[in-house]
mmCIF file of C-alpha atoms in Angstrom:
data_model
loop_
_atom_site.group_PDB
_atom_site.id
_atom_site.type_symbol
_atom_site.label_atom_id
_atom_site.label_comp_id
_atom_site.label_asym_id
_atom_site.label_seq_id
_atom_site.Cartn_x
_atom_site.Cartn_y
_atom_site.Cartn_z
ATOM 1 C CA UNK V 1 83.490 101.598 74.897
ATOM 2 C CA UNK V 2 80.973 101.963 72.110
ATOM 3 C CA UNK V 3 83.462 100.576 69.440
ATOM 4 C CA UNK V 4 84.454 97.659 71.642
ATOM 5 C CA UNK V 5 80.868 96.710 72.248
ATOM 6 C CA UNK V 6 80.242 96.860 68.262
ATOM 7 C CA UNK V 7 83.244 94.572 67.775
ATOM 8 C CA UNK V 8 81.911 92.136 70.411
ATOM 9 C CA UNK V 9 78.697 92.224 68.641
ATOM 10 C CA UNK V 10 80.147 91.812 65.208
ATOM 11 C CA UNK V 11 82.169 88.834 66.483
ATOM 12 C CA UNK V 12 79.001 87.055 67.923
ATOM 13 C CA UNK V 13 77.062 87.551 64.664
ATOM 14 C CA UNK V 14 80.029 86.022 62.515
ATOM 15 C CA UNK V 15 80.927 83.680 65.139
ATOM 16 C CA UNK V 16 84.671 84.678 65.192
ATOM 17 C CA UNK V 17 85.816 83.317 68.530
ATOM 18 C CA UNK V 18 89.153 84.886 68.162
ATOM 19 C CA UNK V 19 87.911 88.395 67.352
ATOM 20 C CA UNK V 20 85.483 87.819 70.392
ATOM 21 C CA UNK V 21 88.217 86.898 72.677
ATOM 22 C CA UNK V 22 90.152 89.959 71.881
ATOM 23 C CA UNK V 23 86.912 92.082 72.128
ATOM 24 C CA UNK V 24 86.649 90.733 75.698
ATOM 25 C CA UNK V 25 90.270 91.554 76.591
ATOM 26 C CA UNK V 26 89.774 95.453 75.102
ATOM 27 C CA UNK V 27 86.690 95.667 77.275
ATOM 28 C CA UNK V 28 88.490 94.627 80.434
ATOM 29 C CA UNK V 29 91.100 97.191 79.789
ATOM 30 C CA UNK V 30 88.721 99.965 79.504
ATOM 31 C CA UNK V 31 86.849 98.908 82.390
ATOM 32 C CA UNK V 32 90.448 98.684 84.076
ATOM 33 C CA UNK V 33 91.670 102.343 83.257
ATOM 34 C CA UNK V 34 88.125 103.419 84.361
ATOM 35 C CA UNK V 35 89.001 101.944 87.772
ATOM 36 C CA UNK V 36 85.879 99.409 87.569
ATOM 37 C CA UNK V 37 87.988 96.323 88.697
ATOM 38 C CA UNK V 38 84.952 94.234 89.276
ATOM 39 C CA UNK V 39 83.945 94.626 85.444
ATOM 40 C CA UNK V 40 87.461 94.400 84.352
ATOM 41 C CA UNK V 41 87.872 91.288 86.208
ATOM 42 C CA UNK V 42 84.787 89.836 84.683
ATOM 43 C CA UNK V 43 85.853 90.365 81.003
ATOM 44 C CA UNK V 44 89.523 89.412 81.645
ATOM 45 C CA UNK V 45 88.468 85.986 82.748
ATOM 46 C CA UNK V 46 86.227 85.771 79.744
ATOM 47 C CA UNK V 47 89.094 86.636 77.488
ATOM 48 C CA UNK V 48 91.465 84.388 79.333
ATOM 49 C CA UNK V 49 89.151 81.538 79.218
ATOM 50 C CA UNK V 50 88.724 81.616 75.249
ATOM 51 C CA UNK V 51 92.122 82.477 74.751
ATOM 52 C CA UNK V 52 93.201 79.225 76.383
ATOM 53 C CA UNK V 53 90.504 77.482 74.588
ATOM 54 C CA UNK V 54 91.446 78.713 71.116
ATOM 55 C CA UNK V 55 95.311 78.334 72.072
ATOM 56 C CA UNK V 56 95.857 82.072 71.534
ATOM 57 C CA UNK V 57 98.961 81.956 73.457
ATOM 58 C CA UNK V 58 99.969 85.899 73.377
ATOM 59 C CA UNK V 59 96.386 86.908 74.299
ATOM 60 C CA UNK V 60 96.600 84.486 77.149
ATOM 61 C CA UNK V 61 99.866 86.041 78.214
ATOM 62 C CA UNK V 62 98.260 89.642 78.127
ATOM 63 C CA UNK V 63 95.248 88.452 79.859
ATOM 64 C CA UNK V 64 97.167 87.406 82.701
ATOM 65 C CA UNK V 65 99.187 90.348 82.767
ATOM 66 C CA UNK V 66 95.952 92.463 83.224
ATOM 67 C CA UNK V 67 94.738 89.969 85.690
ATOM 68 C CA UNK V 68 97.716 90.713 87.675
ATOM 69 C CA UNK V 69 97.266 94.274 87.533
ATOM 70 C CA UNK V 70 93.703 94.175 88.513
ATOM 71 C CA UNK V 71 94.402 91.821 91.402
ATOM 72 C CA UNK V 72 97.227 94.437 92.445
ATOM 73 C CA UNK V 73 94.751 97.297 92.468
ATOM 74 C CA UNK V 74 92.416 95.205 94.743
ATOM 75 C CA UNK V 75 95.330 94.551 97.190
ATOM 76 C CA UNK V 76 95.084 90.843 96.428
ATOM 77 C CA UNK V 77 99.011 90.485 96.017
ATOM 78 C CA UNK V 78 99.111 86.533 96.042
ATOM 79 C CA UNK V 79 96.395 86.314 93.397
ATOM 80 C CA UNK V 80 98.233 89.152 91.242
ATOM 81 C CA UNK V 81 101.641 87.134 91.733
ATOM 82 C CA UNK V 82 100.111 83.883 90.258
ATOM 83 C CA UNK V 83 98.859 85.825 87.303
ATOM 84 C CA UNK V 84 102.100 87.487 86.770
ATOM 85 C CA UNK V 85 104.170 84.218 87.012
ATOM 86 C CA UNK V 86 101.811 82.671 84.407
ATOM 87 C CA UNK V 87 102.629 85.799 82.137
ATOM 88 C CA UNK V 88 106.379 85.087 82.831
ATOM 89 C CA UNK V 89 106.022 81.405 81.874
ATOM 90 C CA UNK V 90 104.112 81.874 78.675
ATOM 91 C CA UNK V 91 106.166 84.990 77.649
ATOM 92 C CA UNK V 92 109.377 83.114 78.308
ATOM 93 C CA UNK V 93 108.153 80.212 76.206
ATOM 94 C CA UNK V 94 107.200 82.314 73.278
ATOM 95 C CA UNK V 95 110.524 84.078 73.358
ATOM 96 C CA UNK V 96 108.664 87.405 73.894
ATOM 97 C CA UNK V 97 111.724 89.268 75.610
ATOM 98 C CA UNK V 98 109.535 92.367 76.042
ATOM 99 C CA UNK V 99 106.844 90.819 77.859
ATOM 100 C CA UNK V 100 109.603 88.924 80.001
ATOM 101 C CA UNK V 101 110.902 92.160 80.789
ATOM 102 C CA UNK V 102 107.369 93.307 81.629
ATOM 103 C CA UNK V 103 106.638 90.299 84.007
ATOM 104 C CA UNK V 104 109.866 90.611 86.057
ATOM 105 C CA UNK V 105 109.187 94.334 86.469
ATOM 106 C CA UNK V 106 105.820 93.714 87.674
ATOM 107 C CA UNK V 107 106.592 90.963 90.047
ATOM 108 C CA UNK V 108 109.383 93.141 91.376
ATOM 109 C CA UNK V 109 106.712 96.009 91.992
ATOM 110 C CA UNK V 110 104.828 93.333 93.984
ATOM 111 C CA UNK V 111 107.562 92.433 95.996
ATOM 112 C CA UNK V 112 108.177 96.170 96.792
ATOM 113 C CA UNK V 113 104.751 96.502 97.743
ATOM 114 C CA UNK V 114 105.124 93.794 100.106
ATOM 115 C CA UNK V 115 108.226 94.951 101.744
ATOM 116 C CA UNK V 116 110.476 92.297 100.205
ATOM 117 C CA UNK V 117 112.784 94.583 98.631
ATOM 118 C CA UNK V 118 115.670 92.105 98.090
ATOM 119 C CA UNK V 119 113.440 89.933 96.032
ATOM 120 C CA UNK V 120 112.297 93.029 94.012
ATOM 121 C CA UNK V 121 115.996 93.734 93.366
ATOM 122 C CA UNK V 122 116.521 90.238 92.097
ATOM 123 C CA UNK V 123 113.581 90.614 89.773
ATOM 124 C CA UNK V 124 114.685 93.857 88.321
ATOM 125 C CA UNK V 125 118.115 92.657 87.746
ATOM 126 C CA UNK V 126 116.676 89.800 85.651
ATOM 127 C CA UNK V 127 114.651 92.108 83.645
ATOM 128 C CA UNK V 128 117.493 94.635 83.272
ATOM 129 C CA UNK V 129 120.105 92.055 81.907
ATOM 130 C CA UNK V 130 117.490 91.505 79.208
ATOM 131 C CA UNK V 131 116.875 95.128 78.464
ATOM 132 C CA UNK V 132 120.366 96.263 78.217
ATOM 133 C CA UNK V 133 121.260 93.437 75.852
ATOM 134 C CA UNK V 134 118.161 94.932 73.619
ATOM 135 C CA UNK V 135 119.368 98.464 74.357
ATOM 136 C CA UNK V 136 115.676 98.984 75.600
ATOM 137 C CA UNK V 137 116.290 102.397 77.002
ATOM 138 C CA UNK V 138 112.545 102.819 77.900
ATOM 139 C CA UNK V 139 112.495 99.787 79.993
ATOM 140 C CA UNK V 140 115.918 100.397 81.240
ATOM 141 C CA UNK V 141 114.932 103.607 82.530
ATOM 142 C CA UNK V 142 111.934 102.235 84.497
ATOM 143 C CA UNK V 143 114.142 99.291 85.799
ATOM 144 C CA UNK V 144 116.700 101.536 87.078
ATOM 145 C CA UNK V 145 114.404 103.568 88.815
ATOM 146 C CA UNK V 146 112.726 100.334 90.489
ATOM 147 C CA UNK V 147 116.331 99.491 91.467
ATOM 148 C CA UNK V 148 116.755 102.953 93.071
ATOM 149 C CA UNK V 149 113.507 102.958 94.931
ATOM 150 C CA UNK V 150 114.323 99.299 96.312
ATOM 151 C CA UNK V 151 117.755 100.296 97.488
ATOM 152 C CA UNK V 152 116.188 103.562 99.147
ATOM 153 C CA UNK V 153 113.982 101.148 101.166
ATOM 154 C CA UNK V 154 116.909 98.984 101.978
ATOM 155 C CA UNK V 155 118.852 102.148 103.223
ATOM 156 C CA UNK V 156 121.623 101.772 100.742
ATOM 157 C CA UNK V 157 121.859 105.628 99.730
ATOM 158 C CA UNK V 158 124.736 105.310 97.443
ATOM 159 C CA UNK V 159 123.174 102.342 95.036
ATOM 160 C CA UNK V 160 119.630 104.258 95.282
ATOM 161 C CA UNK V 161 121.275 107.357 93.925
ATOM 162 C CA UNK V 162 123.348 105.876 91.294
ATOM 163 C CA UNK V 163 120.514 104.162 89.914
ATOM 164 C CA UNK V 164 117.944 106.967 90.089
ATOM 165 C CA UNK V 165 120.554 109.209 88.319
ATOM 166 C CA UNK V 166 120.936 106.441 85.710
ATOM 167 C CA UNK V 167 117.282 106.511 85.298
ATOM 168 C CA UNK V 168 117.061 110.414 85.150
ATOM 169 C CA UNK V 169 119.804 110.753 82.550
ATOM 170 C CA UNK V 170 117.639 108.498 80.270
ATOM 171 C CA UNK V 171 114.420 110.248 81.029
ATOM 172 C CA UNK V 172 116.489 113.746 80.090
ATOM 173 C CA UNK V 173 117.594 112.033 76.739
ATOM 174 C CA UNK V 174 114.255 110.770 75.755
ATOM 175 C CA UNK V 175 112.420 114.017 77.094
ATOM 176 C CA UNK V 176 110.144 112.047 79.402
ATOM 177 C CA UNK V 177 109.168 114.986 81.734
ATOM 178 C CA UNK V 178 106.566 112.867 83.647
ATOM 179 C CA UNK V 179 109.380 110.387 84.764
ATOM 180 C CA UNK V 180 111.991 113.234 85.242
ATOM 181 C CA UNK V 181 109.605 114.296 87.928
ATOM 182 C CA UNK V 182 108.866 111.241 89.656
ATOM 183 C CA UNK V 183 112.774 110.269 89.734
ATOM 184 C CA UNK V 184 113.507 113.880 91.000
ATOM 185 C CA UNK V 185 111.133 113.262 93.895
ATOM 186 C CA UNK V 186 112.845 110.085 94.626
ATOM 187 C CA UNK V 187 116.268 111.695 94.649
ATOM 188 C CA UNK V 188 114.898 114.687 96.866
ATOM 189 C CA UNK V 189 113.310 111.944 99.418
ATOM 190 C CA UNK V 190 116.856 110.412 99.852
ATOM 191 C CA UNK V 191 118.567 113.881 100.087
ATOM 192 C CA UNK V 192 115.852 115.121 102.414
ATOM 193 C CA UNK V 193 116.259 111.963 104.624
ATOM 194 C CA UNK V 194 120.132 112.650 104.912
ATOM 195 C CA UNK V 195 119.544 116.090 105.791
ATOM 196 C CA UNK V 196 120.851 117.397 102.600
ATOM 197 C CA UNK V 197 119.425 120.566 100.818
ATOM 198 C CA UNK V 198 117.307 119.577 97.748
ATOM 199 C CA UNK V 199 114.978 121.739 95.732
ATOM 200 C CA UNK V 200 113.029 119.746 93.231
ATOM 201 C CA UNK V 201 109.204 119.730 92.082
ATOM 202 C CA UNK V 202 107.622 116.660 90.715
ATOM 203 C CA UNK V 203 104.712 114.201 91.115
ATOM 204 C CA UNK V 204 104.915 111.033 92.413
ATOM 205 C CA UNK V 205 103.482 108.125 90.279
ATOM 206 C CA UNK V 206 103.135 104.272 90.367
ATOM 207 C CA UNK V 207 103.093 102.487 87.044
ATOM 208 C CA UNK V 208 102.173 99.045 85.921
ATOM 209 C CA UNK V 209 102.958 98.897 82.298
#
């Protein structure tokens, strides 16, 4: 935080508004990861307002994404959806495919949280189409897992296990041990629900990336 505050102070001193906008964004992220969502929201808004004023579309897009994550953690899902849709709109206009994937993923996560699993599947397929064209295996892994979780909630064991196994294979190849644990728990839950013996250890996690 000290370095961020120094950067903000320097940007004010030299009257560099672009640097200031980025400083506000970084400070918002620090507060977000420290779970101080009120402070995070304050600096996210300052970053967003300044980015809009200066026409910094990439920073505006990132600020909307962070705003969505903050509202998500506050349980304000409709507000989070607005932020993520703004992120999607801007990143699409910029042809920023990585951010488009991220926006669809986060919207899908929101739909899953609200129990609208069919809509979550729709968003994940849109993101997956882009990720597969780019051969973006890390995002493919996350999206396969998201689809598996959605189909699990929709009680479609066949599709759920197929997508979770796809995600697990990528996690093995990439040596992503944390993700392996989460996926194995998801698979374990399915088999346990079906009364099948399945011994796996891991840690559940939820990611907004």
